mmCIF file of N, CA and C in Angstrom:
data_model
loop_
_atom_site.group_PDB
_atom_site.id
_atom_site.type_symbol
_atom_site.label_atom_id
_atom_site.label_comp_id
_atom_site.label_asym_id
_atom_site.label_seq_id
_atom_site.Cartn_x
_atom_site.Cartn_y
_atom_site.Cartn_z
ATOM 1 N N MET A 1 24.805 -9.723 15.385
ATOM 2 C CA MET A 1 25.939 -10.391 15.645
ATOM 3 C C MET A 1 26.143 -10.733 16.927
ATOM 4 N N VAL A 2 26.713 -12.338 17.460
ATOM 5 C CA VAL A 2 26.239 -12.746 18.621
ATOM 6 C C VAL A 2 27.572 -12.109 19.591
ATOM 7 N N VAL A 3 27.711 -11.697 20.459
ATOM 8 C CA VAL A 3 28.405 -11.373 21.537
ATOM 9 C C VAL A 3 28.969 -12.589 22.436
ATOM 10 N N PRO A 4 30.395 -12.925 22.223
ATOM 11 C CA PRO A 4 30.937 -14.087 22.743
ATOM 12 C C PRO A 4 30.732 -14.068 24.734
ATOM 13 N N ASN A 5 30.517 -15.282 25.145
ATOM 14 C CA ASN A 5 30.326 -15.226 26.692
ATOM 15 C C ASN A 5 31.645 -15.310 27.221
ATOM 16 N N GLY A 6 32.672 -15.538 26.783
ATOM 17 C CA GLY A 6 33.989 -15.556 27.403
ATOM 18 C C GLY A 6 34.262 -16.523 28.676
ATOM 19 N N PHE A 7 34.801 -15.753 29.465
ATOM 20 C CA PHE A 7 35.129 -16.583 30.685
ATOM 21 C C PHE A 7 33.538 -17.010 31.457
ATOM 22 N N PHE A 8 32.394 -16.492 30.809
ATOM 23 C CA PHE A 8 31.227 -16.804 31.801
ATOM 24 C C PHE A 8 30.177 -17.512 30.830
ATOM 25 N N ALA A 9 31.238 -18.002 29.961
ATOM 26 C CA ALA A 9 30.134 -19.262 29.028
ATOM 27 C C ALA A 9 29.371 -20.069 30.090
ATOM 28 N N ALA A 10 28.078 -20.961 29.679
ATOM 29 C CA ALA A 10 27.517 -21.568 30.438
ATOM 30 C C ALA A 10 28.360 -22.882 30.777
ATOM 31 N N GLY A 11 28.839 -23.411 29.922
ATOM 32 C CA GLY A 11 29.642 -25.139 29.935
ATOM 33 C C GLY A 11 30.814 -25.139 30.657
ATOM 34 N N LEU A 12 31.580 -23.435 30.602
ATOM 35 C CA LEU A 12 32.985 -23.173 31.666
ATOM 36 C C LEU A 12 32.165 -22.956 33.133
ATOM 37 N N LYS A 13 30.906 -22.245 33.217
ATOM 38 C CA LYS A 13 30.797 -22.103 34.608
ATOM 39 C C LYS A 13 30.486 -23.548 35.221
ATOM 40 N N THR A 14 29.646 -24.601 34.630
ATOM 41 C CA THR A 14 29.181 -25.669 34.996
ATOM 42 C C THR A 14 30.477 -26.483 35.413
ATOM 43 N N GLY A 15 31.588 -26.545 34.158
ATOM 44 C CA GLY A 15 32.830 -27.161 34.645
ATOM 45 C C GLY A 15 33.558 -26.681 35.662
ATOM 46 N N THR A 16 33.312 -25.310 36.041
ATOM 47 C CA THR A 16 34.375 -24.947 37.164
ATOM 48 C C THR A 16 33.638 -25.392 38.302
ATOM 49 N N PHE A 17 32.350 -25.275 38.455
ATOM 50 C CA PHE A 17 31.420 -25.389 39.512
ATOM 51 C C PHE A 17 31.756 -26.958 40.164
ATOM 52 N N THR A 18 31.948 -27.742 38.797
ATOM 53 C CA THR A 18 32.119 -29.462 39.081
ATOM 54 C C THR A 18 33.306 -29.389 39.663
ATOM 55 N N PHE A 19 34.367 -28.720 39.380
ATOM 56 C CA PHE A 19 35.595 -28.861 39.432
ATOM 57 C C PHE A 19 35.933 -28.666 40.823
ATOM 58 N N VAL A 20 35.098 -27.513 41.667
ATOM 59 C CA VAL A 20 34.852 -26.896 42.804
ATOM 60 C C VAL A 20 34.541 -28.161 43.714
ATOM 61 N N VAL A 21 33.365 -28.503 43.535
ATOM 62 C CA VAL A 21 32.845 -29.432 43.901
ATOM 63 C C VAL A 21 33.666 -30.819 44.543
ATOM 64 N N MET A 22 34.206 -31.141 43.452
ATOM 65 C CA MET A 22 35.118 -32.291 43.446
ATOM 66 C C MET A 22 36.199 -31.947 43.976
ATOM 67 N N GLY A 23 36.946 -30.889 44.292
ATOM 68 C CA GLY A 23 37.997 -30.770 44.879
ATOM 69 C C GLY A 23 37.883 -30.375 46.307
ATOM 70 N N VAL A 24 36.403 -30.047 46.865
ATOM 71 C CA VAL A 24 36.195 -29.957 48.164
ATOM 72 C C VAL A 24 36.063 -31.414 48.684
ATOM 73 N N ALA A 25 35.275 -32.064 48.023
ATOM 74 C CA ALA A 25 34.854 -33.441 48.139
ATOM 75 C C ALA A 25 36.211 -34.748 48.429
ATOM 76 N N ALA A 26 37.343 -33.990 47.862
ATOM 77 C CA ALA A 26 38.504 -34.781 47.629
ATOM 78 C C ALA A 26 39.438 -34.136 48.869
ATOM 79 N N SER A 27 39.243 -33.132 49.100
ATOM 80 C CA SER A 27 39.629 -32.377 50.244
ATOM 81 C C SER A 27 39.312 -32.948 51.501
ATOM 82 N N VAL A 28 38.017 -32.997 51.897
ATOM 83 C CA VAL A 28 37.605 -33.639 52.759
ATOM 84 C C VAL A 28 37.871 -34.993 52.804
ATOM 85 N N ALA A 29 37.776 -35.843 51.813
ATOM 86 C CA ALA A 29 38.222 -37.323 52.223
ATOM 87 C C ALA A 29 39.863 -37.118 52.246
ATOM 88 N N ALA A 30 41.072 -36.383 51.755
ATOM 89 C CA ALA A 30 41.964 -36.584 52.446
ATOM 90 C C ALA A 30 42.200 -35.982 53.923
ATOM 91 N N TRP A 31 41.358 -34.894 54.337
ATOM 92 C CA TRP A 31 41.626 -34.492 55.384
ATOM 93 C C TRP A 31 41.046 -35.600 56.844
ATOM 94 N N THR A 32 40.147 -36.372 56.262
ATOM 95 C CA THR A 32 39.422 -37.492 56.808
ATOM 96 C C THR A 32 40.097 -39.097 56.838
ATOM 97 N N CYS A 33 39.937 -39.347 55.873
ATOM 98 C CA CYS A 33 40.371 -40.645 55.463
ATOM 99 C C CYS A 33 41.475 -41.179 55.250
ATOM 100 N N PHE A 34 42.593 -40.148 54.547
ATOM 101 C CA PHE A 34 43.883 -40.538 54.137
ATOM 102 C C PHE A 34 45.000 -39.952 55.015
ATOM 103 N N ALA A 35 44.693 -39.402 56.036
ATOM 104 C CA ALA A 35 45.815 -38.627 56.751
ATOM 105 C C ALA A 35 46.275 -39.684 58.107
ATOM 106 N N LYS A 36 47.469 -39.661 57.810
ATOM 107 C CA LYS A 36 48.147 -40.739 58.814
ATOM 108 C C LYS A 36 49.321 -40.269 59.412
ATOM 109 N N GLU A 37 49.163 -40.692 60.881
ATOM 110 C CA GLU A 37 50.435 -40.219 61.541
ATOM 111 C C GLU A 37 51.634 -41.445 61.613
ATOM 112 N N THR A 38 52.602 -41.084 61.386
ATOM 113 C CA THR A 38 53.872 -41.827 61.393
ATOM 114 C C THR A 38 54.705 -41.383 62.124
ATOM 115 N N PRO A 39 55.988 -42.107 62.631
ATOM 116 C CA PRO A 39 56.796 -41.303 63.714
ATOM 117 C C PRO A 39 57.345 -40.322 63.165
ATOM 118 N N ASN A 40 57.318 -40.058 61.400
ATOM 119 C CA ASN A 40 58.121 -38.320 61.105
ATOM 120 C C ASN A 40 57.276 -37.405 61.082
ATOM 121 N N VAL A 41 55.717 -37.768 60.773
ATOM 122 C CA VAL A 41 54.843 -36.971 60.650
ATOM 123 C C VAL A 41 53.835 -37.069 61.314
ATOM 124 N N THR A 42 53.312 -36.001 61.863
ATOM 125 C CA THR A 42 52.041 -35.934 62.886
ATOM 126 C C THR A 42 50.982 -35.455 62.068
ATOM 127 N N ILE A 43 49.881 -36.151 62.518
ATOM 128 C CA ILE A 43 48.482 -36.216 61.999
ATOM 129 C C ILE A 43 48.190 -34.617 60.996
ATOM 130 N N ALA A 44 48.624 -33.925 61.826
ATOM 131 C CA ALA A 44 48.218 -32.304 61.394
ATOM 132 C C ALA A 44 49.064 -32.105 60.088
ATOM 133 N N GLU A 45 50.269 -32.384 59.839
ATOM 134 C CA GLU A 45 50.934 -32.113 59.057
ATOM 135 C C GLU A 45 50.688 -33.025 57.592
ATOM 136 N N SER A 46 50.261 -34.257 57.932
ATOM 137 C CA SER A 46 49.444 -35.167 56.889
ATOM 138 C C SER A 46 48.549 -34.476 56.272
ATOM 139 N N ARG A 47 47.446 -33.943 57.222
ATOM 140 C CA ARG A 47 46.285 -33.414 56.587
ATOM 141 C C ARG A 47 46.687 -32.262 55.849
ATOM 142 N N ARG A 48 47.827 -31.434 56.331
ATOM 143 C CA ARG A 48 47.908 -30.385 55.546
ATOM 144 C C ARG A 48 48.508 -30.473 54.453
ATOM 145 N N LEU A 49 49.289 -31.647 54.187
ATOM 146 C CA LEU A 49 49.986 -32.005 53.051
ATOM 147 C C LEU A 49 48.856 -32.615 51.845
ATOM 148 N N GLY A 50 48.060 -33.603 52.330
ATOM 149 C CA GLY A 50 46.727 -34.005 51.694
ATOM 150 C C GLY A 50 45.821 -32.950 51.106
ATOM 151 N N VAL A 51 45.801 -32.315 51.646
ATOM 152 C CA VAL A 51 44.761 -30.763 51.458
ATOM 153 C C VAL A 51 45.484 -30.098 50.571
ATOM 154 N N ALA A 52 46.548 -30.081 50.632
ATOM 155 C CA ALA A 52 47.623 -29.187 49.584
ATOM 156 C C ALA A 52 48.084 -29.829 48.625
ATOM 157 N N VAL A 53 48.044 -31.277 48.305
ATOM 158 C CA VAL A 53 48.065 -31.939 47.209
ATOM 159 C C VAL A 53 46.813 -31.759 46.454
ATOM 160 N N VAL A 54 45.731 -32.214 47.122
ATOM 161 C CA VAL A 54 44.542 -31.981 46.492
ATOM 162 C C VAL A 54 44.124 -30.529 46.037
ATOM 163 N N SER A 55 44.494 -29.817 46.555
ATOM 164 C CA SER A 55 44.179 -28.411 45.805
ATOM 165 C C SER A 55 44.837 -28.099 44.779
ATOM 166 N N MET A 56 46.028 -28.347 45.111
ATOM 167 C CA MET A 56 46.988 -27.987 43.638
ATOM 168 C C MET A 56 46.936 -29.069 42.348
ATOM 169 N N SER A 57 46.555 -30.235 42.619
ATOM 170 C CA SER A 57 45.654 -31.043 41.587
ATOM 171 C C SER A 57 44.653 -30.646 40.889
ATOM 172 N N ALA A 58 43.524 -30.243 41.712
ATOM 173 C CA ALA A 58 42.300 -30.221 41.453
ATOM 174 C C ALA A 58 42.430 -28.668 40.511
ATOM 175 N N PHE A 59 43.542 -27.636 40.847
ATOM 176 C CA PHE A 59 43.538 -26.384 39.933
ATOM 177 C C PHE A 59 44.371 -27.014 38.705
ATOM 178 N N CYS A 60 45.481 -27.454 38.873
ATOM 179 C CA CYS A 60 45.795 -27.975 37.552
ATOM 180 C C CYS A 60 44.995 -28.734 36.332
ATOM 181 N N MET A 61 44.215 -29.596 37.132
ATOM 182 C CA MET A 61 43.518 -30.136 36.302
ATOM 183 C C MET A 61 41.617 -29.567 35.421
ATOM 184 N N TRP A 62 41.795 -28.394 36.577
ATOM 185 C CA TRP A 62 40.913 -27.540 35.909
ATOM 186 C C TRP A 62 41.532 -26.481 34.818
ATOM 187 N N LEU A 63 42.703 -26.303 35.195
ATOM 188 C CA LEU A 63 43.063 -25.302 34.379
ATOM 189 C C LEU A 63 43.280 -25.926 32.695
ATOM 190 N N MET A 64 44.005 -27.464 32.753
ATOM 191 C CA MET A 64 44.026 -28.008 31.687
ATOM 192 C C MET A 64 42.611 -28.507 30.918
ATOM 193 N N TRP A 65 41.702 -28.324 31.942
ATOM 194 C CA TRP A 65 40.291 -28.813 30.912
ATOM 195 C C TRP A 65 39.831 -27.437 30.768
ATOM 196 N N ALA A 66 40.053 -26.328 31.335
ATOM 197 C CA ALA A 66 39.437 -25.168 30.989
ATOM 198 C C ALA A 66 40.111 -24.642 29.730
ATOM 199 N N CYS A 67 41.642 -24.936 29.438
ATOM 200 C CA CYS A 67 42.185 -24.415 28.169
ATOM 201 C C CYS A 67 41.694 -25.006 27.195
ATOM 202 N N VAL A 68 41.360 -26.783 27.251
ATOM 203 C CA VAL A 68 40.982 -27.507 26.265
ATOM 204 C C VAL A 68 39.305 -26.975 25.818
ATOM 205 N N TYR A 69 38.465 -26.476 26.636
ATOM 206 C CA TYR A 69 37.215 -26.270 26.417
ATOM 207 C C TYR A 69 37.474 -24.852 25.708
ATOM 208 N N MET A 70 37.848 -24.075 26.351
ATOM 209 C CA MET A 70 38.108 -22.608 25.566
ATOM 210 C C MET A 70 38.594 -23.144 24.017
ATOM 211 N N HIS A 71 39.340 -23.614 23.826
ATOM 212 C CA HIS A 71 40.187 -23.880 22.533
ATOM 213 C C HIS A 71 39.330 -24.533 21.741
ATOM 214 N N GLN A 72 38.184 -25.152 22.154
ATOM 215 C CA GLN A 72 36.962 -25.740 20.967
ATOM 216 C C GLN A 72 36.159 -24.494 21.206
ATOM 217 N N MET A 73 36.173 -23.944 21.926
ATOM 218 C CA MET A 73 35.046 -22.613 21.696
ATOM 219 C C MET A 73 35.348 -21.469 20.358
ATOM 220 N N VAL A 74 36.643 -21.568 20.104
ATOM 221 C CA VAL A 74 37.005 -20.659 19.113
ATOM 222 C C VAL A 74 38.141 -21.310 18.920
ATOM 223 N N PRO A 75 38.116 -22.366 17.487
ATOM 224 C CA PRO A 75 39.171 -22.775 17.018
ATOM 225 C C PRO A 75 39.912 -22.318 15.713
ATOM 226 N N ILE A 76 40.864 -22.481 16.149
ATOM 227 C CA ILE A 76 42.102 -21.786 15.201
ATOM 228 C C ILE A 76 42.359 -22.439 13.717
ATOM 229 N N ILE A 77 41.787 -23.451 13.820
ATOM 230 C CA ILE A 77 41.872 -24.260 12.602
ATOM 231 C C ILE A 77 40.659 -24.626 12.127
ATOM 232 N N TYR A 78 40.189 -23.957 11.069
ATOM 233 C CA TYR A 78 38.861 -24.882 10.580
ATOM 234 C C TYR A 78 38.952 -26.075 9.767
ATOM 235 N N PRO A 79 37.904 -26.685 9.587
ATOM 236 C CA PRO A 79 37.621 -27.645 8.466
ATOM 237 C C PRO A 79 37.910 -27.027 7.070
ATOM 238 N N GLU A 80 38.622 -27.929 5.974
ATOM 239 C CA GLU A 80 38.602 -27.581 4.829
ATOM 240 C C GLU A 80 37.703 -28.508 3.810
ATOM 241 N N HIS A 81 36.356 -28.380 3.471
ATOM 242 C CA HIS A 81 35.494 -28.777 2.855
ATOM 243 C C HIS A 81 35.791 -28.834 1.526
ATOM 244 N N THR A 82 36.072 -30.263 0.716
ATOM 245 C CA THR A 82 36.333 -29.837 -0.534
ATOM 246 C C THR A 82 35.192 -30.958 -1.633
ATOM 247 N N HIS A 83 34.563 -29.952 -2.510
ATOM 248 C CA HIS A 83 33.499 -30.642 -3.296
ATOM 249 C C HIS A 83 34.155 -31.751 -4.489
ATOM 250 N N LYS A 84 33.628 -32.588 -4.560
ATOM 251 C CA LYS A 84 33.869 -33.653 -5.575
ATOM 252 C C LYS A 84 32.652 -33.869 -6.344
ATOM 253 N N HIS A 85 33.054 -33.725 -7.535
ATOM 254 C CA HIS A 85 32.215 -33.355 -8.814
ATOM 255 C C HIS A 85 32.346 -35.003 -9.445
ATOM 256 N N GLY A 86 30.881 -35.473 -9.450
ATOM 257 C CA GLY A 86 31.666 -36.190 -10.580
ATOM 258 C C GLY A 86 30.591 -37.488 -10.526
#
């Protein structure tokens, strides 16, 4: 009998690592390239807001991906095969 890997499945670990790398890269881009000072917002506030938005977005996208991936690992509905004779 095969023991399931659960949260430590190879595909789930690889995908999680990919989302972490992409989140860090996007945070660096938000910190350096997209922060802008305006009359109402300082550069520090703009950087903090950009990193917060990127972090929350990366987490939400990872969570959705992880749920879909794990659902495919253990499907609830199995296909029904019908045999046609004839």
